[in-house]
Short mmCIF file of C-alpha atoms in Angstrom, two decimals:
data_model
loop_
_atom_site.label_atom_id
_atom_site.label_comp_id
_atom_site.label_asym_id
_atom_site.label_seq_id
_atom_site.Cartn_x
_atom_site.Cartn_y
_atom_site.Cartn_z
CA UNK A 102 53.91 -174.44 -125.95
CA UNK A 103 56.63 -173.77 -128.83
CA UNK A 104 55.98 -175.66 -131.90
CA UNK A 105 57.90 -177.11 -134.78
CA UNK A 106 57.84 -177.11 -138.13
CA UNK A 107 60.01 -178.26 -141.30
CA UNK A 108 61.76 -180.98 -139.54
CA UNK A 109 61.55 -183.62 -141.71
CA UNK A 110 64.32 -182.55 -144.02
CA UNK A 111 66.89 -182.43 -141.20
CA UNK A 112 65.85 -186.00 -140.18
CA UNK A 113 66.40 -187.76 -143.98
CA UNK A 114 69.99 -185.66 -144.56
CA UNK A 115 72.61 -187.99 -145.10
CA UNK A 116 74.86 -186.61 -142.61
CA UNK A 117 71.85 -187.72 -140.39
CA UNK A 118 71.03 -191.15 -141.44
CA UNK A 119 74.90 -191.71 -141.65
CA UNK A 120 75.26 -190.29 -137.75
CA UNK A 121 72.10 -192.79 -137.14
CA UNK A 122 73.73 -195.62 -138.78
CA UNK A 123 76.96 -195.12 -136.09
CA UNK A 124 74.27 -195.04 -133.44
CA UNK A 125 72.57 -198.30 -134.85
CA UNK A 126 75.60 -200.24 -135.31
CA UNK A 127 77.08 -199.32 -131.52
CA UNK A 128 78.09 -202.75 -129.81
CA UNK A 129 76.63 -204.76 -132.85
CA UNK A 130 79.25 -204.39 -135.47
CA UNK A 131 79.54 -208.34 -135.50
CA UNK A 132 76.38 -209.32 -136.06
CA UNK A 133 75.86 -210.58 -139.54
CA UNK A 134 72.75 -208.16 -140.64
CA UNK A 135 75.06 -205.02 -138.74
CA UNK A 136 78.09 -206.46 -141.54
CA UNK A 137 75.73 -207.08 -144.16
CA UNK A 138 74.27 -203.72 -144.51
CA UNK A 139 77.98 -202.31 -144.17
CA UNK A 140 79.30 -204.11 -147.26
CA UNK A 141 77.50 -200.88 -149.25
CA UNK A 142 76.69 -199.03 -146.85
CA UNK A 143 76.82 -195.72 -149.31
CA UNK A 144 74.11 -197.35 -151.26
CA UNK A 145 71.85 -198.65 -148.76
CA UNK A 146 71.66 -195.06 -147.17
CA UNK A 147 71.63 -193.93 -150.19
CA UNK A 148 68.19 -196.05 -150.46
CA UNK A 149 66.80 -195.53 -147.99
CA UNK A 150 67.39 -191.59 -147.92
CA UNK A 151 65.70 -191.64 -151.09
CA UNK A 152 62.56 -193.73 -150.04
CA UNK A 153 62.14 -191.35 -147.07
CA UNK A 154 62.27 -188.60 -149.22
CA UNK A 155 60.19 -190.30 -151.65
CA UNK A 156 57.57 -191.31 -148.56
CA UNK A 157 57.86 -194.53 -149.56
CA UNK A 158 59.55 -195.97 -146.10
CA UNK A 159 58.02 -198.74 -144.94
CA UNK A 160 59.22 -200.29 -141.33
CA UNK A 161 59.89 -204.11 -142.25
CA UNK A 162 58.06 -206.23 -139.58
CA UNK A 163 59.10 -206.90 -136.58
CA UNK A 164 60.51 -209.81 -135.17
CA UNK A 165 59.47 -211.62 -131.72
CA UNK A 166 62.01 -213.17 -129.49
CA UNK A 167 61.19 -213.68 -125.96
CA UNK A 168 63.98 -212.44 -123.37
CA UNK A 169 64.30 -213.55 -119.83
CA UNK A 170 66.58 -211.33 -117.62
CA UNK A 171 65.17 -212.66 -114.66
CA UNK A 172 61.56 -212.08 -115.63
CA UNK A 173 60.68 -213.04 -119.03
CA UNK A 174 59.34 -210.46 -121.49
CA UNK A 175 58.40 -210.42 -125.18
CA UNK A 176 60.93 -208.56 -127.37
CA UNK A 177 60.00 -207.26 -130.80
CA UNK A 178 62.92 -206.45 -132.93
CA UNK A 179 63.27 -203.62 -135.73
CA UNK A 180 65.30 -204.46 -139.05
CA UNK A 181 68.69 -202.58 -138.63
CA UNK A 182 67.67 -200.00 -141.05
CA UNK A 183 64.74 -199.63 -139.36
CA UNK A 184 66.50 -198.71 -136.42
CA UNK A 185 68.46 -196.22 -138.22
CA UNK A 186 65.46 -194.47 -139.07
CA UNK A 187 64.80 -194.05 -135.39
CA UNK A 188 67.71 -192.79 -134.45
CA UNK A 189 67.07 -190.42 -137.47
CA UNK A 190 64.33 -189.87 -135.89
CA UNK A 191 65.23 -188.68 -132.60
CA UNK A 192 68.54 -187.45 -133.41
CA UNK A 193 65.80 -184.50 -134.08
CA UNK A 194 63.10 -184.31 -132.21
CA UNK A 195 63.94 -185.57 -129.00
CA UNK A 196 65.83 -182.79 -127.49
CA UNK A 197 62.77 -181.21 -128.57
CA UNK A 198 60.83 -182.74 -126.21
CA UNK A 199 63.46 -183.14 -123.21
CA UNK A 200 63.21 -179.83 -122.06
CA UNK A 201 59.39 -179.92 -121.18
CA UNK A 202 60.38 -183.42 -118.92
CA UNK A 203 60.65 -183.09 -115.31
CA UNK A 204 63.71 -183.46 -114.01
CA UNK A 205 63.36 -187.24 -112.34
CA UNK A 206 61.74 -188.61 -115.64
CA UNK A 207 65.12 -190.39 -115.34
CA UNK A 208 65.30 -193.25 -118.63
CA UNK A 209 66.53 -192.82 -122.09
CA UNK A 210 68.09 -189.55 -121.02
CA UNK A 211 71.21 -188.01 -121.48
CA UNK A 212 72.58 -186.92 -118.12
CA UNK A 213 70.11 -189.26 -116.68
CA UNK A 214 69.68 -193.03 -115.89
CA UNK A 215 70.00 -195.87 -113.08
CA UNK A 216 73.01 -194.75 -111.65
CA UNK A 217 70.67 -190.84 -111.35
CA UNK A 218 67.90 -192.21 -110.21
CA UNK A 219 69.35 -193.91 -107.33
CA UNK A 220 71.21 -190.59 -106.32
CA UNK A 221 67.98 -188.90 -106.38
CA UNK A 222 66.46 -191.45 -104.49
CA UNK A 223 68.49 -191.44 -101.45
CA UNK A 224 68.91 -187.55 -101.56
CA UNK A 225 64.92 -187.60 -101.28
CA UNK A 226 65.10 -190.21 -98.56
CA UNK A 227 67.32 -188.03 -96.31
CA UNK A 228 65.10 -185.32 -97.37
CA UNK A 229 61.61 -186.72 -96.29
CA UNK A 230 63.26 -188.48 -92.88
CA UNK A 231 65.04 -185.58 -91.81
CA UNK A 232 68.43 -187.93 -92.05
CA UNK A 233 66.85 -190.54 -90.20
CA UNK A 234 66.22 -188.38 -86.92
CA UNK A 235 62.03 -187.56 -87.47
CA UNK A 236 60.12 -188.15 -85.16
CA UNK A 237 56.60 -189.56 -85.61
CA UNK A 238 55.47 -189.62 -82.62
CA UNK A 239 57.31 -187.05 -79.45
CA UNK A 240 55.19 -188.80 -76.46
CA UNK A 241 55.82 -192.43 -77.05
CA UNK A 242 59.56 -191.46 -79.02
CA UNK A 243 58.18 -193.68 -81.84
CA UNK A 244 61.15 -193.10 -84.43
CA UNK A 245 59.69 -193.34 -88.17
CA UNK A 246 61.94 -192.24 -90.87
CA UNK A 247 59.28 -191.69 -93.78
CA UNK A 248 57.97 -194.14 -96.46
CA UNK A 249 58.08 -194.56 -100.33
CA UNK A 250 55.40 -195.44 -102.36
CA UNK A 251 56.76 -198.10 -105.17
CA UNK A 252 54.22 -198.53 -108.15
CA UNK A 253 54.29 -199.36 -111.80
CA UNK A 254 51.80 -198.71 -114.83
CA UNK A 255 50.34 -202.59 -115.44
CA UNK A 256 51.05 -203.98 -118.79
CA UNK A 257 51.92 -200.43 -120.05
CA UNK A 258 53.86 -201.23 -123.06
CA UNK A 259 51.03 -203.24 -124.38
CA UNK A 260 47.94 -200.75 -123.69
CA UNK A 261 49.76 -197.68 -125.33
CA UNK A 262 47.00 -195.79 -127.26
CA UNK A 263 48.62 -194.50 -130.39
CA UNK A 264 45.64 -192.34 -131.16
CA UNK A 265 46.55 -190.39 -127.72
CA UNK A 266 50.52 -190.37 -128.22
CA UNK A 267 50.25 -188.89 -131.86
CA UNK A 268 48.01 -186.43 -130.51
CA UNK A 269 50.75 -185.48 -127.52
CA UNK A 270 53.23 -185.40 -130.11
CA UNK A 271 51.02 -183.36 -133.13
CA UNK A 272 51.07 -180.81 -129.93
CA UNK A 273 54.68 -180.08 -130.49
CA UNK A 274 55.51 -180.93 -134.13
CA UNK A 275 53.55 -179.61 -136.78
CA UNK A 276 55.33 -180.94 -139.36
CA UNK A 277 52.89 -183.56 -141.08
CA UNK A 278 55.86 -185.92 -142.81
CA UNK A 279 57.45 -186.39 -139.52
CA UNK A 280 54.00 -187.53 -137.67
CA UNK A 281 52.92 -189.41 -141.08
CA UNK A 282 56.64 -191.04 -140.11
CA UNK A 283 56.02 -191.93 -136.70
CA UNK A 284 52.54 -193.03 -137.03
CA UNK A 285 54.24 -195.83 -139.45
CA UNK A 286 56.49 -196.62 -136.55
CA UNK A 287 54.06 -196.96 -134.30
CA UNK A 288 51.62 -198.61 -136.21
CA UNK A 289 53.94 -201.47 -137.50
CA UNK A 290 53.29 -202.59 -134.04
CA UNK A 291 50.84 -205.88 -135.22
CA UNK A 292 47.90 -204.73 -132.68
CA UNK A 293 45.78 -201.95 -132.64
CA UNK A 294 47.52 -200.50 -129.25
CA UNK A 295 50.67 -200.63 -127.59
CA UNK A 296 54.23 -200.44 -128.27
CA UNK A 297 56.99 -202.81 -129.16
CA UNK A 298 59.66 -203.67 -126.25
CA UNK A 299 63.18 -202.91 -127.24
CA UNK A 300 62.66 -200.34 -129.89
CA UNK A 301 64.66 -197.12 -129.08
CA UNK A 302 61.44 -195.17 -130.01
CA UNK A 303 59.34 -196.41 -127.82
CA UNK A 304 61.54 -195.93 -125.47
CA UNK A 305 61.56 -191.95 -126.26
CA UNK A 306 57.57 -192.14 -126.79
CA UNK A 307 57.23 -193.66 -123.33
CA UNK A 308 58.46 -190.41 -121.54
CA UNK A 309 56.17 -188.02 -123.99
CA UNK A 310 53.35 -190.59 -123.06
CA UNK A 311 54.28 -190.95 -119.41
CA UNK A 312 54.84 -187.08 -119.20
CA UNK A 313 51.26 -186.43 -118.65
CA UNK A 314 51.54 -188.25 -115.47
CA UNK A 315 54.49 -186.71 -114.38
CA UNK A 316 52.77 -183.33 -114.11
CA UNK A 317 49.79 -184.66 -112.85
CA UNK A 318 51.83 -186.21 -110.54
CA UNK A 319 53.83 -183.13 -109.47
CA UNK A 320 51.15 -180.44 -109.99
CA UNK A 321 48.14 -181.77 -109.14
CA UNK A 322 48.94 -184.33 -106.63
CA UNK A 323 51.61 -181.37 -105.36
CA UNK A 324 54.20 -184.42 -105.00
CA UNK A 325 57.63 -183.24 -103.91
CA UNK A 326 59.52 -186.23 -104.03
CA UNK A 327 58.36 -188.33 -106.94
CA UNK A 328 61.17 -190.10 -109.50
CA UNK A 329 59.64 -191.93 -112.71
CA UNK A 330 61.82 -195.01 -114.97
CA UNK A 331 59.43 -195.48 -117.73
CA UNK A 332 56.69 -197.33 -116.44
CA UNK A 333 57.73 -197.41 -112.59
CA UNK A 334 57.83 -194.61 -110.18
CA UNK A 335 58.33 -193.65 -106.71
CA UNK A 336 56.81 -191.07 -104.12
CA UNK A 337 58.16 -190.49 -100.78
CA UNK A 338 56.87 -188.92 -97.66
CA UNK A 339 57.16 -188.35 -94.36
CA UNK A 340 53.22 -188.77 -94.25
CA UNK A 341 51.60 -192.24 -94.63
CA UNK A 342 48.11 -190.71 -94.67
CA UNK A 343 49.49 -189.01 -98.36
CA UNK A 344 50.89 -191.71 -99.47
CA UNK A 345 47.69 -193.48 -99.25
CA UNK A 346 45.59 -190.84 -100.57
CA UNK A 347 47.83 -190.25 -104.00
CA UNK A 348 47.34 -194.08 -104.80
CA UNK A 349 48.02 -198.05 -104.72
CA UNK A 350 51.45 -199.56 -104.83
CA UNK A 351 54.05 -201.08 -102.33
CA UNK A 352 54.83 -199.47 -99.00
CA UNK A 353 58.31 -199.44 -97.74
CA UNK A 354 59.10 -197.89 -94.29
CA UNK A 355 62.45 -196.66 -94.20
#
């Protein structure tokens, strides 16, 4: 595995945090703490350039709202400047880590997505029934045109081990400012494990988490047709039998 090192100054440049900001601010610029940190903005990335250099960032806490959209769910919300660190962050290191994803680890990806993932689905679907003509079963023409395995990871966001992730990640960077950084991240999370919903770095640290599945998944399990979206995935087969033996989820016959 290739390694990194001396990262940490590209990620606290100004050019950087000022390219983070733009990312921060996208579809926000009303909102009174977006316009209140603009009034000097110079300054205030000025700042906070200077306490990152200094290593004496400290992520503000977070704050809770709860979201329903249908299902309700617990956001925890960064400060803005906060979230410009993050993009800081992975303005740098994730492309770092992209290349090493499979290729249907399909969220928080450029190139990627909903609208990919649902290509990829119904290109495996024709795939695994043939187009819809397999047969299951020649003597009694039983027509079956394969199955998909639908499963998710159960409370995932809030059994994240940061000991494990910073150990995935020390794998790849060895750059001890950058994982002192994202250990603060992380940690500002007010339990001992898991991640906060709606922070663009968990979002990233999901699919370096989650990655050790994937090739599990792919390598071990030999799955052909597998597509992940952070915590849920999907296998297909033409085989119920397999299905069954690679786990526990929802059947669909298609």
């Amino acid at each position: 595995m290739k390694t990194y090192k001396n990262l940490y100054k590209k990620i606290i440049t100004f050019e950087n945090l000022f390219f983070a900001w733009k990312k921060a601010r996208k579809g926000k610029t009303k909102k009174d703490y977006v316009l209140e940190f603009d009034a000097n903005l110079i300054d205030n990335l000025t700042l906070l350039q200077k306490e990152l250099k200094d290593l004496t960032y400290k992520p503000k806490p977070l704050e809770g709202f709860v979201l329903r959209d249908p299902k309700t769910r617990k956001i925890s919300k960064s400060d803005f400047r906060d979230r410009i660190v993050h993009h800081a962050l992975c303005n740098i290191i994730e492309p770092l880590f992209d290349t090493s994803f499979i290729n249907d680890s399909c969220a928080n990806r450029k190139g990627k997505g909903n609208l990919f993932a649902i290509k990829r689905f119904d290109k495996f679907k024709r795939k695994v029934s043939k187009n819809g003509t397999k047969i299951d079963n020649f003597f009694n023409n039983n027509f079956v045109k394969g199955y998909c395995l639908k499963a998710d990871i159960r409370h995932y966001f809030d059994e994240v081990d940061h000991e494990i992730l910073l150990s995935l990640i020390s794998k790849k960077i060895k750059d001890r400012n950058v994982i002192d950084l994202i250990s603060k991240i992380i940690k500002n999370y007010p339990k001992n494990k898991g991640m906060p919903l709606g922070n663009l770095t968990s979002q990233f640290f999901a699919n370096i988490y989650l990655n050790e599945l994937d090739y599990f998944v792919k390598h071990h399990l030999r799955a052909k047709y597998y597509i992940r979206y952070v915590d849920d995935f999907v296998l297909l087969d033409s085989s119920l039998e397999q299905l069954q033996i690679r786990g526990g989820g929802r059947l669909t016959i298609f």
